[in-house]
Amino acid sequence: MATQGPVLKAARTFSGWLIAAAILFIVLGVFAIIEPAVAGLGVALLVGWLLIFGGISHFVSAFEGGGAKRVIFQILAGVLFVVGGYYLVTHPLLALGTLTLLLAGLILAAGVCEIVTYFRLRGEQASGWMLFNGVVALILGALIWLHWPSSSVWAIGTLTGVYLLLTGITRLMVGLTGRRLIRHATA
């Protein structure tokens, strides 16, 4: 019973931060859905900077040794990451088009995988959801692909917004459930 006080206090603090983060995710998600072009450019810039920092980490990793092959690989990977990241940061509109085409390909591939999984699990419960998800992914991927490059204006920003909104709602529900459990534990 003596540890219950600090544990409950930590749980309250954690659930409070979770709720605050959820609200931030929801606000950012709504903004991204309302302004998908701005959000898409933000994503392109973020990916560019992440690639630059990833390239720097490859350069640092090259100095750890491990043989000539490893060092050469780390240096080459670092160069590719930095060059790719620099391209994305300095040409965000072109980067947005490139990322949109990549996104369409990934969604199409995911749709195919979901449908293949459905056929492998056809007799299992809820396998129909796999088929449904696969078909929706194929349709969405095809829409983005067929309307490219004009889909670059809306696709990444809107999808990022929907993801942030759903993540925020999920985190909010988890945080509120945690609060209810804490109240129940103290009652």
Coordinates of C-alpha atoms in Angstrom, one line a residue:
M1 CA 0.0 0.0 0.0
A2 CA 2.9 2.4 0.7
T3 CA 4.0 2.3 -3.0
Q4 CA 0.5 3.0 -4.2
G5 CA 0.8 6.7 -3.7
P6 CA 3.8 7.3 -5.9
V7 CA 2.6 4.9 -8.5
L8 CA -0.8 6.6 -8.8
K9 CA 0.8 10.0 -8.9
A10 CA 3.1 8.8 -11.8
A11 CA 0.1 7.3 -13.5
R12 CA -1.9 10.6 -13.2
T13 CA 1.1 12.5 -14.6
F14 CA 1.5 10.0 -17.5
S15 CA -2.1 10.1 -18.4
G16 CA -2.1 13.9 -18.3
W17 CA 0.8 14.0 -20.7
L18 CA -0.9 11.4 -22.9
I19 CA -4.0 13.5 -23.0
A20 CA -2.0 16.7 -23.8
A21 CA -0.1 14.9 -26.6
A22 CA -3.4 13.5 -27.9
I23 CA -4.9 17.0 -28.1
L24 CA -1.8 18.2 -30.0
F25 CA -2.0 15.3 -32.4
I26 CA -5.7 16.0 -33.0
V27 CA -5.0 19.7 -33.7
L28 CA -2.1 18.9 -36.0
G29 CA -4.2 16.3 -37.8
V30 CA -7.1 18.7 -38.4
F31 CA -4.7 21.3 -39.6
A32 CA -3.1 18.8 -42.0
I33 CA -6.5 17.8 -43.4
I34 CA -7.5 21.4 -43.9
E35 CA -4.2 22.5 -45.4
P36 CA -2.8 19.3 -47.1
A37 CA -0.4 21.1 -49.3
V38 CA 1.3 22.9 -46.4
A39 CA 1.4 19.6 -44.4
G40 CA 2.8 17.7 -47.4
L41 CA 5.6 20.3 -47.7
G42 CA 6.3 20.0 -44.0
V43 CA 6.5 16.2 -44.3
A44 CA 8.9 16.5 -47.3
L45 CA 11.1 18.9 -45.3
L46 CA 11.0 16.6 -42.3
V47 CA 12.0 13.6 -44.3
G48 CA 14.8 15.6 -45.9
W49 CA 16.2 16.6 -42.5
L50 CA 15.9 13.1 -41.2
L51 CA 17.9 11.8 -44.1
I52 CA 20.6 14.4 -43.5
F53 CA 20.9 13.5 -39.8
G54 CA 20.8 9.8 -40.8
G55 CA 23.7 10.4 -43.2
I56 CA 25.7 12.2 -40.5
S57 CA 25.1 9.2 -38.2
H58 CA 26.5 6.9 -41.0
F59 CA 29.6 9.1 -41.2
V60 CA 30.1 8.8 -37.5
S61 CA 29.5 5.1 -37.7
A62 CA 32.3 4.8 -40.2
F63 CA 34.8 5.9 -37.6
E64 CA 33.9 2.9 -35.4
G65 CA 36.0 0.6 -37.5
G66 CA 34.9 -2.9 -38.3
G67 CA 36.9 -3.5 -41.5
A68 CA 37.3 -1.7 -44.8
K69 CA 34.0 -3.0 -46.3
R70 CA 32.0 -1.7 -43.4
V71 CA 33.7 1.7 -43.4
I72 CA 33.2 2.0 -47.1
F73 CA 29.6 1.0 -46.8
Q74 CA 29.0 3.5 -44.0
I75 CA 30.6 6.3 -46.0
L76 CA 28.7 5.5 -49.2
A77 CA 25.4 5.2 -47.2
G78 CA 26.2 8.5 -45.5
V79 CA 26.8 10.3 -48.9
L80 CA 23.5 8.9 -50.3
F81 CA 21.5 9.9 -47.3
V82 CA 23.0 13.5 -47.1
V83 CA 22.6 14.0 -50.9
G84 CA 19.0 12.7 -50.8
G85 CA 18.2 14.8 -47.8
Y86 CA 19.8 17.9 -49.3
Y87 CA 17.7 17.4 -52.4
L88 CA 14.5 17.1 -50.4
V89 CA 15.3 20.2 -48.3
T90 CA 16.3 22.4 -51.2
H91 CA 13.5 21.2 -53.6
P92 CA 10.5 20.6 -51.4
L93 CA 7.9 20.8 -54.2
L94 CA 9.8 18.2 -56.3
A95 CA 10.4 16.1 -53.2
L96 CA 6.7 16.2 -52.5
G97 CA 6.0 14.7 -56.0
T98 CA 8.6 12.1 -55.5
L99 CA 7.4 11.1 -52.1
T100 CA 3.8 11.0 -53.4
L101 CA 4.8 8.5 -56.1
L102 CA 6.7 6.4 -53.5
L103 CA 3.6 6.5 -51.2
A104 CA 1.3 5.4 -54.0
G105 CA 3.7 2.4 -54.7
L106 CA 3.8 1.5 -51.1
I107 CA 0.1 1.6 -50.7
L108 CA -0.4 -0.5 -53.8
A109 CA 2.1 -3.1 -52.5
A110 CA 0.4 -3.1 -49.1
G111 CA -2.9 -3.7 -50.8
V112 CA -1.6 -6.7 -52.7
C113 CA -0.1 -8.1 -49.5
E114 CA -3.4 -7.7 -47.6
I115 CA -5.3 -9.5 -50.4
V116 CA -2.7 -12.3 -50.5
T117 CA -3.0 -12.6 -46.7
Y118 CA -6.8 -12.8 -47.0
F119 CA -6.5 -15.8 -49.4
R120 CA -4.1 -17.5 -47.0
L121 CA -6.4 -16.9 -44.0
R122 CA -9.7 -17.2 -45.8
G123 CA -11.2 -19.6 -43.3
E124 CA -10.3 -17.5 -40.2
Q125 CA -12.5 -15.1 -38.4
A126 CA -12.4 -11.5 -39.5
S127 CA -10.3 -12.4 -42.6
G128 CA -12.9 -10.5 -44.6
W129 CA -11.4 -7.3 -43.1
M130 CA -8.1 -8.2 -44.7
L131 CA -9.7 -8.4 -48.1
F132 CA -11.6 -5.1 -47.5
N133 CA -8.4 -3.3 -46.3
G134 CA -6.5 -4.7 -49.3
V135 CA -9.2 -3.6 -51.8
V136 CA -9.4 -0.1 -50.3
A137 CA -5.6 0.2 -50.3
L138 CA -5.5 -0.8 -54.0
I139 CA -8.1 1.8 -54.8
L140 CA -6.4 4.5 -52.8
G141 CA -3.0 3.7 -54.2
A142 CA -4.4 3.6 -57.8
L143 CA -6.1 7.0 -57.3
I144 CA -2.9 8.5 -56.1
W145 CA -0.8 6.9 -58.8
L146 CA -3.2 7.7 -61.7
H147 CA -3.6 11.3 -60.6
W148 CA 0.1 11.9 -60.0
P149 CA 1.6 14.6 -60.1
S150 CA -1.6 16.5 -59.2
S151 CA -2.2 14.1 -56.3
S152 CA 1.0 15.5 -54.8
V153 CA -0.9 18.5 -53.6
W154 CA -3.3 16.6 -51.4
A155 CA -2.1 13.0 -50.8
I156 CA 0.7 13.1 -48.3
G157 CA -0.8 16.0 -46.3
T158 CA -4.2 14.5 -46.1
L159 CA -3.0 11.0 -45.3
T160 CA -0.7 12.4 -42.6
G161 CA -3.5 14.5 -41.2
V162 CA -5.8 11.5 -41.0
Y163 CA -3.1 9.5 -39.3
L164 CA -2.4 12.2 -36.8
L165 CA -6.1 12.7 -36.1
L166 CA -6.7 8.9 -35.6
T167 CA -3.5 8.7 -33.4
G168 CA -4.7 11.6 -31.3
I169 CA -8.1 10.1 -30.8
T170 CA -6.6 6.8 -29.9
R171 CA -4.2 8.4 -27.4
L172 CA -7.0 10.5 -26.0
M173 CA -9.1 7.4 -25.4
V174 CA -6.2 5.6 -23.7
G175 CA -5.5 8.6 -21.5
L176 CA -9.1 9.0 -20.5
T177 CA -9.3 5.3 -19.8
G178 CA -6.2 5.5 -17.6
R179 CA -7.8 8.4 -15.7
R180 CA -10.9 6.3 -15.1
L181 CA -8.8 3.4 -13.9
I182 CA -6.9 5.6 -11.5
R183 CA -10.2 7.0 -10.1
H184 CA -11.5 3.5 -9.7
A185 CA -8.3 2.4 -7.9
T186 CA -8.4 5.3 -5.5
A187 CA -12.1 4.8 -4.7

